[in-house]
Tab-separated table of C-alpha atoms (C1' of nucleotides) in Angstrom:
chain	number	residue	atom	x	y	z
A	1	UNK	CA	87.265	135.601	100.738
A	2	UNK	CA	90.568	134.074	101.536
A	3	UNK	CA	93.439	134.192	99.173
A	4	UNK	CA	94.481	130.901	97.549
A	5	UNK	CA	97.479	129.962	99.673
A	6	UNK	CA	100.829	129.040	98.032
A	7	UNK	CA	102.278	125.670	98.971
A	8	UNK	CA	104.831	127.511	101.015
A	9	UNK	CA	102.077	129.116	103.063
A	10	UNK	CA	100.306	125.849	103.563
A	11	UNK	CA	103.414	124.119	104.870
A	12	UNK	CA	104.158	127.119	107.085
A	13	UNK	CA	100.664	126.896	108.545
A	14	UNK	CA	101.137	123.247	109.280
A	15	UNK	CA	104.539	123.788	110.812
A	16	UNK	CA	106.225	121.659	108.187
A	17	UNK	CA	109.459	122.626	106.595
A	18	UNK	CA	109.211	123.622	102.993
A	19	UNK	CA	111.635	121.196	101.250
A	20	UNK	CA	112.104	120.625	97.510
A	21	UNK	CA	111.188	116.963	97.985
A	22	UNK	CA	107.775	117.963	99.485
A	23	UNK	CA	107.090	120.432	96.729
A	24	UNK	CA	107.968	118.033	93.871
A	25	UNK	CA	105.984	115.124	95.341
A	26	UNK	CA	102.823	117.277	95.785
A	27	UNK	CA	103.299	118.564	92.273
A	28	UNK	CA	103.487	115.096	90.893
A	29	UNK	CA	100.421	114.008	92.720
A	30	UNK	CA	98.488	116.995	91.518
A	31	UNK	CA	99.526	116.391	87.935
A	32	UNK	CA	98.751	112.644	88.007
A	33	UNK	CA	95.622	111.616	86.283
A	34	UNK	CA	94.745	109.064	88.917
A	35	UNK	CA	96.021	107.865	92.411
A	36	UNK	CA	99.572	106.397	92.128
A	37	UNK	CA	101.833	104.192	94.293
A	38	UNK	CA	104.961	105.505	96.091
A	39	UNK	CA	107.055	103.730	93.632
A	40	UNK	CA	105.750	105.621	90.642
A	41	UNK	CA	106.504	108.814	92.480
A	42	UNK	CA	110.042	107.680	93.104
A	43	UNK	CA	110.488	106.695	89.400
A	44	UNK	CA	109.000	110.009	88.228
A	45	UNK	CA	111.336	111.949	90.463
A	46	UNK	CA	114.382	110.042	89.170
A	47	UNK	CA	113.212	110.579	85.681
A	48	UNK	CA	113.454	114.361	86.112
A	49	UNK	CA	116.955	113.967	87.822
A	50	UNK	CA	115.496	114.788	91.156
A	51	UNK	CA	117.564	112.639	93.487
A	52	UNK	CA	115.728	111.219	96.446
A	53	UNK	CA	115.512	108.047	98.499
A	54	UNK	CA	112.629	105.748	98.374
A	55	UNK	CA	112.167	105.999	102.178
A	56	UNK	CA	111.894	109.701	101.898
A	57	UNK	CA	109.164	109.178	99.416
A	58	UNK	CA	107.267	107.095	101.892
A	59	UNK	CA	107.925	109.315	104.847
A	60	UNK	CA	106.882	112.389	102.848
A	61	UNK	CA	103.623	110.787	101.787
A	62	UNK	CA	102.977	109.768	105.332
A	63	UNK	CA	103.470	113.290	106.549
A	64	UNK	CA	101.347	114.799	103.795
A	65	UNK	CA	98.704	112.243	104.591
A	66	UNK	CA	98.801	113.063	108.351
A	67	UNK	CA	98.345	116.704	107.395
A	68	UNK	CA	95.415	116.037	105.135
A	69	UNK	CA	97.215	117.072	101.993
A	70	UNK	CA	96.978	113.623	100.375
A	71	UNK	CA	94.681	110.679	100.734
A	72	UNK	CA	95.829	107.088	101.005
A	73	UNK	CA	93.764	104.644	98.998
A	74	UNK	CA	93.778	100.813	99.238
A	75	UNK	CA	92.068	98.945	96.316
A	76	UNK	CA	91.601	95.389	95.655
A	77	UNK	CA	93.858	93.683	93.133
A	78	UNK	CA	96.785	95.904	94.044
A	79	UNK	CA	98.466	95.379	97.313
A	80	UNK	CA	100.181	98.729	97.174
A	81	UNK	CA	98.930	101.913	98.796
A	82	UNK	CA	97.887	104.548	96.260
A	83	UNK	CA	98.054	108.272	96.863
A	84	UNK	CA	96.083	111.169	95.657
A	85	UNK	CA	96.048	114.868	96.467
A	86	UNK	CA	93.239	115.810	98.781
A	87	UNK	CA	90.397	117.143	96.682
A	88	UNK	CA	87.832	119.562	97.661
A	89	UNK	CA	85.119	117.127	97.097
A	90	UNK	CA	84.172	113.608	98.214
A	91	UNK	CA	84.309	111.129	95.523
A	92	UNK	CA	84.400	107.474	94.593
A	93	UNK	CA	86.119	105.302	91.901
A	94	UNK	CA	85.494	102.907	89.064
A	95	UNK	CA	88.428	100.557	89.048
A	96	UNK	CA	89.367	98.524	85.916
A	97	UNK	CA	90.295	94.976	86.656
A	98	UNK	CA	92.083	94.687	83.283
A	99	UNK	CA	94.396	97.585	83.317
A	100	UNK	CA	94.116	99.118	86.724
A	101	UNK	CA	92.760	102.368	85.355
A	102	UNK	CA	91.037	104.393	87.962
A	103	UNK	CA	88.068	106.713	87.069
A	104	UNK	CA	86.897	109.241	89.517
A	105	UNK	CA	83.222	109.552	90.208
A	106	UNK	CA	82.214	112.864	91.685
A	107	UNK	CA	78.856	112.096	93.132
A	108	UNK	CA	78.187	110.062	96.117
A	109	UNK	CA	75.185	107.859	95.447
A	110	UNK	CA	74.501	106.833	98.933
A	111	UNK	CA	71.107	107.854	100.317
A	112	UNK	CA	71.183	110.909	102.681
A	113	UNK	CA	69.784	109.178	105.728
A	114	UNK	CA	71.962	105.991	105.382
A	115	UNK	CA	74.678	106.821	107.789
A	116	UNK	CA	72.247	108.004	110.400
A	117	UNK	CA	70.234	104.806	110.159
A	118	UNK	CA	73.299	102.572	110.198
A	119	UNK	CA	74.551	104.448	113.241
A	120	UNK	CA	71.290	103.999	115.061
A	121	UNK	CA	70.841	100.340	114.132
A	122	UNK	CA	74.359	99.335	115.081
A	123	UNK	CA	75.353	101.759	117.877
A	124	UNK	CA	78.251	102.698	115.703
A	125	UNK	CA	79.746	106.208	115.053
A	126	UNK	CA	80.556	106.546	111.375
A	127	UNK	CA	83.409	108.850	110.293
A	128	UNK	CA	84.005	107.836	106.609
A	129	UNK	CA	83.119	105.461	103.987
A	130	UNK	CA	84.576	103.933	100.818
A	131	UNK	CA	82.728	102.870	97.744
A	132	UNK	CA	84.252	101.328	94.788
A	133	UNK	CA	82.948	99.737	91.608
A	134	UNK	CA	85.166	97.012	89.902
A	135	UNK	CA	84.836	96.064	86.267
A	136	UNK	CA	86.282	96.736	82.929
A	137	UNK	CA	87.006	100.026	81.057
A	138	UNK	CA	86.106	100.669	77.468
A	139	UNK	CA	89.500	99.365	76.237
A	140	UNK	CA	89.609	96.218	78.336
A	141	UNK	CA	86.028	95.291	77.387
A	142	UNK	CA	87.277	94.703	73.873
A	143	UNK	CA	90.188	92.437	74.859
A	144	UNK	CA	89.738	88.677	74.757
A	145	UNK	CA	90.310	86.579	77.817
A	146	UNK	CA	93.790	85.681	76.633
A	147	UNK	CA	94.703	89.292	76.211
A	148	UNK	CA	93.617	89.959	79.817
A	149	UNK	CA	95.547	87.041	81.172
A	150	UNK	CA	98.676	88.304	79.480
A	151	UNK	CA	98.107	91.708	80.944
A	152	UNK	CA	97.701	90.471	84.410
A	153	UNK	CA	101.051	88.645	84.102
A	154	UNK	CA	102.870	91.762	83.364
B	1	UNK	CA	64.626	70.729	95.951
B	2	UNK	CA	68.313	69.927	96.013
B	3	UNK	CA	69.812	68.271	99.121
B	4	UNK	CA	72.215	70.393	101.174
B	5	UNK	CA	75.590	69.122	99.943
B	6	UNK	CA	78.304	67.949	102.383
B	7	UNK	CA	81.704	69.637	102.193
B	8	UNK	CA	82.912	66.333	100.696
B	9	UNK	CA	80.410	66.655	97.765
B	10	UNK	CA	81.171	70.233	97.248
B	11	UNK	CA	84.955	69.419	96.873
B	12	UNK	CA	84.217	66.528	94.608
B	13	UNK	CA	82.190	68.657	92.368
B	14	UNK	CA	84.879	71.316	92.168
B	15	UNK	CA	87.439	68.531	91.464
B	16	UNK	CA	89.379	69.340	94.535
B	17	UNK	CA	90.743	66.751	96.841
B	18	UNK	CA	89.135	66.469	100.187
B	19	UNK	CA	91.865	67.027	102.760
B	20	UNK	CA	91.742	67.565	106.533
B	21	UNK	CA	93.390	70.890	106.008
B	22	UNK	CA	90.663	72.132	103.732
B	23	UNK	CA	87.927	70.788	105.965
B	24	UNK	CA	89.379	72.439	109.064
B	25	UNK	CA	90.032	75.795	107.405
B	26	UNK	CA	86.596	76.035	106.069
B	27	UNK	CA	85.211	75.110	109.495
B	28	UNK	CA	87.226	77.802	111.217
B	29	UNK	CA	86.030	80.391	108.749
B	30	UNK	CA	82.449	79.391	109.150
B	31	UNK	CA	82.703	79.511	112.853
B	32	UNK	CA	84.499	82.824	112.983
B	33	UNK	CA	82.396	85.833	113.969
B	34	UNK	CA	83.934	88.065	111.295
B	35	UNK	CA	86.527	87.970	108.397
B	36	UNK	CA	90.015	86.894	109.716
B	37	UNK	CA	93.533	86.840	108.316
B	38	UNK	CA	95.566	83.736	107.236
B	39	UNK	CA	97.698	84.110	110.327
B	40	UNK	CA	94.697	83.759	112.646
B	41	UNK	CA	93.633	80.630	110.958
B	42	UNK	CA	97.191	79.282	111.250
B	43	UNK	CA	97.181	80.091	114.981
B	44	UNK	CA	93.789	78.563	115.438
B	45	UNK	CA	94.900	75.310	113.796
B	46	UNK	CA	97.982	75.132	115.926
B	47	UNK	CA	95.917	75.621	119.029
B	48	UNK	CA	93.891	72.547	118.375
B	49	UNK	CA	97.023	70.612	117.595
B	50	UNK	CA	96.355	70.450	113.893
B	51	UNK	CA	99.833	70.806	112.283
B	52	UNK	CA	99.992	72.697	109.101
B	53	UNK	CA	102.428	75.025	107.422
B	54	UNK	CA	101.610	78.663	106.872
B	55	UNK	CA	102.107	78.350	103.103
B	56	UNK	CA	99.617	75.656	103.004
B	57	UNK	CA	97.125	77.884	104.799
B	58	UNK	CA	97.653	80.581	102.113
B	59	UNK	CA	97.506	78.104	99.333
B	60	UNK	CA	94.310	76.653	100.654
B	61	UNK	CA	92.660	80.054	101.033
B	62	UNK	CA	93.615	80.895	97.515
B	63	UNK	CA	92.232	77.608	96.145
B	64	UNK	CA	88.930	78.073	98.207
B	65	UNK	CA	88.761	81.619	96.873
B	66	UNK	CA	89.230	80.625	93.289
B	67	UNK	CA	86.421	78.220	93.722
B	68	UNK	CA	84.093	80.696	95.332
B	69	UNK	CA	84.048	79.015	98.718
B	70	UNK	CA	85.623	82.013	100.458
B	71	UNK	CA	85.914	85.735	99.729
B	72	UNK	CA	88.975	87.808	100.115
B	73	UNK	CA	88.590	91.098	101.837
B	74	UNK	CA	90.940	94.123	101.879
B	75	UNK	CA	90.101	96.853	104.321
B	76	UNK	CA	91.874	100.121	105.170
B	77	UNK	CA	93.987	100.185	108.288
B	78	UNK	CA	94.902	96.517	108.011
B	79	UNK	CA	97.345	95.571	105.297
B	80	UNK	CA	96.487	91.865	105.679
B	81	UNK	CA	93.929	90.101	103.465
B	82	UNK	CA	90.994	88.945	105.435
B	83	UNK	CA	88.828	85.849	104.592
B	84	UNK	CA	85.289	85.070	105.078
B	85	UNK	CA	83.113	82.090	103.973
B	86	UNK	CA	81.108	82.834	100.905
B	87	UNK	CA	77.672	83.764	102.091
B	88	UNK	CA	74.453	83.351	100.345
B	89	UNK	CA	73.881	87.060	100.187
B	90	UNK	CA	75.621	90.327	99.161
B	91	UNK	CA	76.561	92.415	102.176
B	92	UNK	CA	78.741	95.276	103.401
B	93	UNK	CA	80.684	96.070	106.502
B	94	UNK	CA	81.027	98.623	109.344
B	95	UNK	CA	84.669	98.601	110.426
B	96	UNK	CA	85.750	99.847	113.772
B	97	UNK	CA	88.929	102.063	113.559
B	98	UNK	CA	89.573	101.527	117.261
B	99	UNK	CA	89.506	97.746	117.593
B	100	UNK	CA	89.162	96.366	114.105
B	101	UNK	CA	85.783	94.816	114.789
B	102	UNK	CA	83.870	94.118	111.627
B	103	UNK	CA	80.065	94.331	111.596
B	104	UNK	CA	78.131	92.737	108.702
B	105	UNK	CA	75.444	94.836	107.122
B	106	UNK	CA	73.085	92.628	105.098
B	107	UNK	CA	71.293	95.255	102.945
B	108	UNK	CA	72.947	96.920	100.073
B	109	UNK	CA	71.954	100.649	100.148
B	110	UNK	CA	72.892	101.451	96.629
B	111	UNK	CA	70.109	102.645	94.319
B	112	UNK	CA	68.819	100.070	91.882
B	113	UNK	CA	69.677	101.990	88.789
B	114	UNK	CA	73.151	103.135	89.935
B	115	UNK	CA	75.224	100.586	88.135
B	116	UNK	CA	73.489	100.966	84.905
B	117	UNK	CA	73.922	104.707	84.924
B	118	UNK	CA	77.547	104.498	85.869
B	119	UNK	CA	78.159	102.097	83.121
B	120	UNK	CA	76.408	104.266	80.525
B	121	UNK	CA	78.109	107.458	81.628
B	122	UNK	CA	81.626	106.047	81.733
B	123	UNK	CA	81.510	103.279	79.147
B	124	UNK	CA	82.497	100.797	81.871
B	125	UNK	CA	81.312	97.302	82.605
B	126	UNK	CA	80.746	96.820	86.314
B	127	UNK	CA	81.248	93.382	87.820
B	128	UNK	CA	81.228	94.061	91.598
B	129	UNK	CA	81.425	96.796	94.128
B	130	UNK	CA	82.585	97.281	97.596
B	131	UNK	CA	81.197	99.545	100.274
B	132	UNK	CA	82.526	100.050	103.706
B	133	UNK	CA	81.807	102.423	106.568
B	134	UNK	CA	84.554	103.247	108.995
B	135	UNK	CA	84.120	104.569	112.468
B	136	UNK	CA	83.836	103.538	116.057
B	137	UNK	CA	81.971	100.632	117.616
B	138	UNK	CA	79.914	101.127	120.915
B	139	UNK	CA	82.852	100.135	123.072
B	140	UNK	CA	85.423	102.258	121.301
B	141	UNK	CA	83.267	105.293	121.324
B	142	UNK	CA	83.558	105.231	125.169
B	143	UNK	CA	87.397	105.126	125.147
B	144	UNK	CA	89.424	108.287	125.480
B	145	UNK	CA	91.805	109.335	122.815
B	146	UNK	CA	94.768	108.005	124.908
B	147	UNK	CA	93.020	104.585	125.168
B	148	UNK	CA	92.719	104.535	121.488
B	149	UNK	CA	96.323	105.457	120.921
B	150	UNK	CA	97.436	102.669	123.146
B	151	UNK	CA	95.164	100.284	121.366
B	152	UNK	CA	96.579	101.166	117.949
B	153	UNK	CA	100.140	100.523	119.244
B	154	UNK	CA	99.410	96.866	120.145
C	1	DG	C1'	125.234	133.982	110.798
C	2	DT	C1'	124.060	130.079	114.198
C	3	DG	C1'	121.857	126.450	116.737
C	4	DT	C1'	118.547	123.064	116.704
C	5	DA	C1'	114.829	120.307	115.566
C	6	DA	C1'	113.154	118.393	111.588
C	7	DA	C1'	114.187	116.149	107.229
C	8	DT	C1'	116.888	113.031	104.580
C	9	DG	C1'	119.871	108.959	102.758
C	10	DC	C1'	121.126	104.518	103.109
C	11	DA	C1'	121.045	100.107	104.563
C	12	DA	C1'	118.978	96.805	107.332
C	13	DA	C1'	114.649	95.016	109.412
C	14	DT	C1'	109.893	93.774	109.101
C	15	DG	C1'	105.495	91.732	107.744
C	16	DA	C1'	102.597	89.602	104.464
C	17	DT	C1'	102.531	86.655	101.000
C	18	DT	C1'	104.482	83.693	97.274
C	19	DC	C1'	107.589	80.443	95.282
C	20	DC	C1'	110.584	76.347	94.732
C	21	DC	C1'	111.171	71.702	95.185
C	22	DA	C1'	111.393	67.399	97.603
C	23	DT	C1'	108.024	64.489	99.851
C	24	DT	C1'	103.471	62.836	100.927
C	25	DT	C1'	98.594	61.833	100.093
C	26	DG	C1'	93.854	61.510	98.042
C	27	DC	C1'	91.517	58.963	94.974
C	28	DA	C1'	90.464	57.134	90.110
C	29	DG	C1'	90.820	52.960	87.906
C	30	DA	C1'	92.665	48.158	87.613
D	1	DT	C1'	92.077	46.199	98.010
D	2	DC	C1'	96.134	47.738	95.455
D	3	DT	C1'	98.670	50.988	92.534
D	4	DG	C1'	100.051	55.133	89.964
D	5	DC	C1'	99.978	59.678	89.454
D	6	DA	C1'	98.500	64.263	89.740
D	7	DA	C1'	97.443	67.181	93.376
D	8	DA	C1'	98.486	68.702	98.001
D	9	DT	C1'	101.808	69.696	101.509
D	10	DG	C1'	105.998	71.237	104.392
D	11	DG	C1'	109.637	74.105	105.102
D	12	DG	C1'	112.477	77.335	103.875
D	13	DA	C1'	113.992	80.816	100.725
D	14	DA	C1'	112.575	84.600	97.954
D	15	DT	C1'	109.791	88.581	96.929
D	16	DC	C1'	107.502	92.922	97.529
D	17	DA	C1'	105.858	96.807	99.906
D	18	DT	C1'	106.845	99.383	103.669
D	19	DT	C1'	109.192	100.868	108.010
D	20	DT	C1'	112.980	101.794	110.973
D	21	DG	C1'	117.649	103.088	113.056
D	22	DC	C1'	121.172	106.043	112.832
D	23	DA	C1'	124.475	109.163	111.011
D	24	DT	C1'	124.360	113.365	108.182
D	25	DT	C1'	122.307	117.399	106.199
D	26	DT	C1'	119.119	121.235	105.944
D	27	DA	C1'	115.298	124.701	106.781
D	28	DC	C1'	114.305	128.424	109.403
D	29	DA	C1'	113.534	130.883	113.950
D	30	DC	C1'	116.161	133.867	116.550
DNA sequence: GTGTAAATGCAAATGATTCCCATTTGCAGA
DNA sequence: TCTGCAAATGGGAATCATTTGCATTTACAC
């Protein structure tokens, strides 16, 4: 059994310098209840008086992403890139069109043999896939159309 | 049996004015072999000496999208919105990470009961979903890593 | 401790898309 | 066929997310 590695060790292994920015950004991502945009991370850091520049946030996220410590996620209805810490398991999302809430789904419902058959039929080598369901969360189902319109304008 | 409607009739029914721009843009989309960005449509129109402004291309696509004549598609690895004519059938895509080629898959491999069970388990009302497989097309599988790197830099 | 490559800050650049407003055009009704 | 007006358009400025250039600072190997 391998010991759980500290963030410091992880960085060392990846030949990345261990900087306060990187530690804080990873912490924020791991604490977040769902994938968040660079901007939110920036705001979060400012809130705790951690001074940082927005470009550093982007650069850090890019570096973490290249090193498989975070995933980039692009969803419909939000043109920003969202970030989540890399999880141990493959998963998908339910995405609320009303409030943007993102619910993680841990099982992958795709049939076992699907990738193989897609590959064979299309002479294509699959390396990943993305599945998202869009709709309305419990709260937003209760809102009227007018409520929703207002929400989208914020 | 209903007659196949002309584009003119379709526009009339939707209370949209029939303009040369709209006709041409729809034609380009229907002729395209895969979803394309606004910019390509703009370039295509210029090529055939059809003068138009880029903002009109965007506005037209937005209008057509609101009226369910075209679909907007957001894929990973391309921050632009792509557009395709609305097809009669639900479908998904294989997307090549090497050259951006998009292959349409006509069947939907999701289990019949999936949406219902996701809805019940998460108190969520699903209205649509999106499934994409990323990988390498026949051509790009043959390229070396260096070739691919070059490609990505174009 | 020191040198150096990596990381950062800040401002300017970029790329996609939207918005503003003056002008033009499709088309419903006279 | 003519006319009026709402809808559509052109063109440029504005916006929003993200990237880049460059001078300065910092982590860490030695």
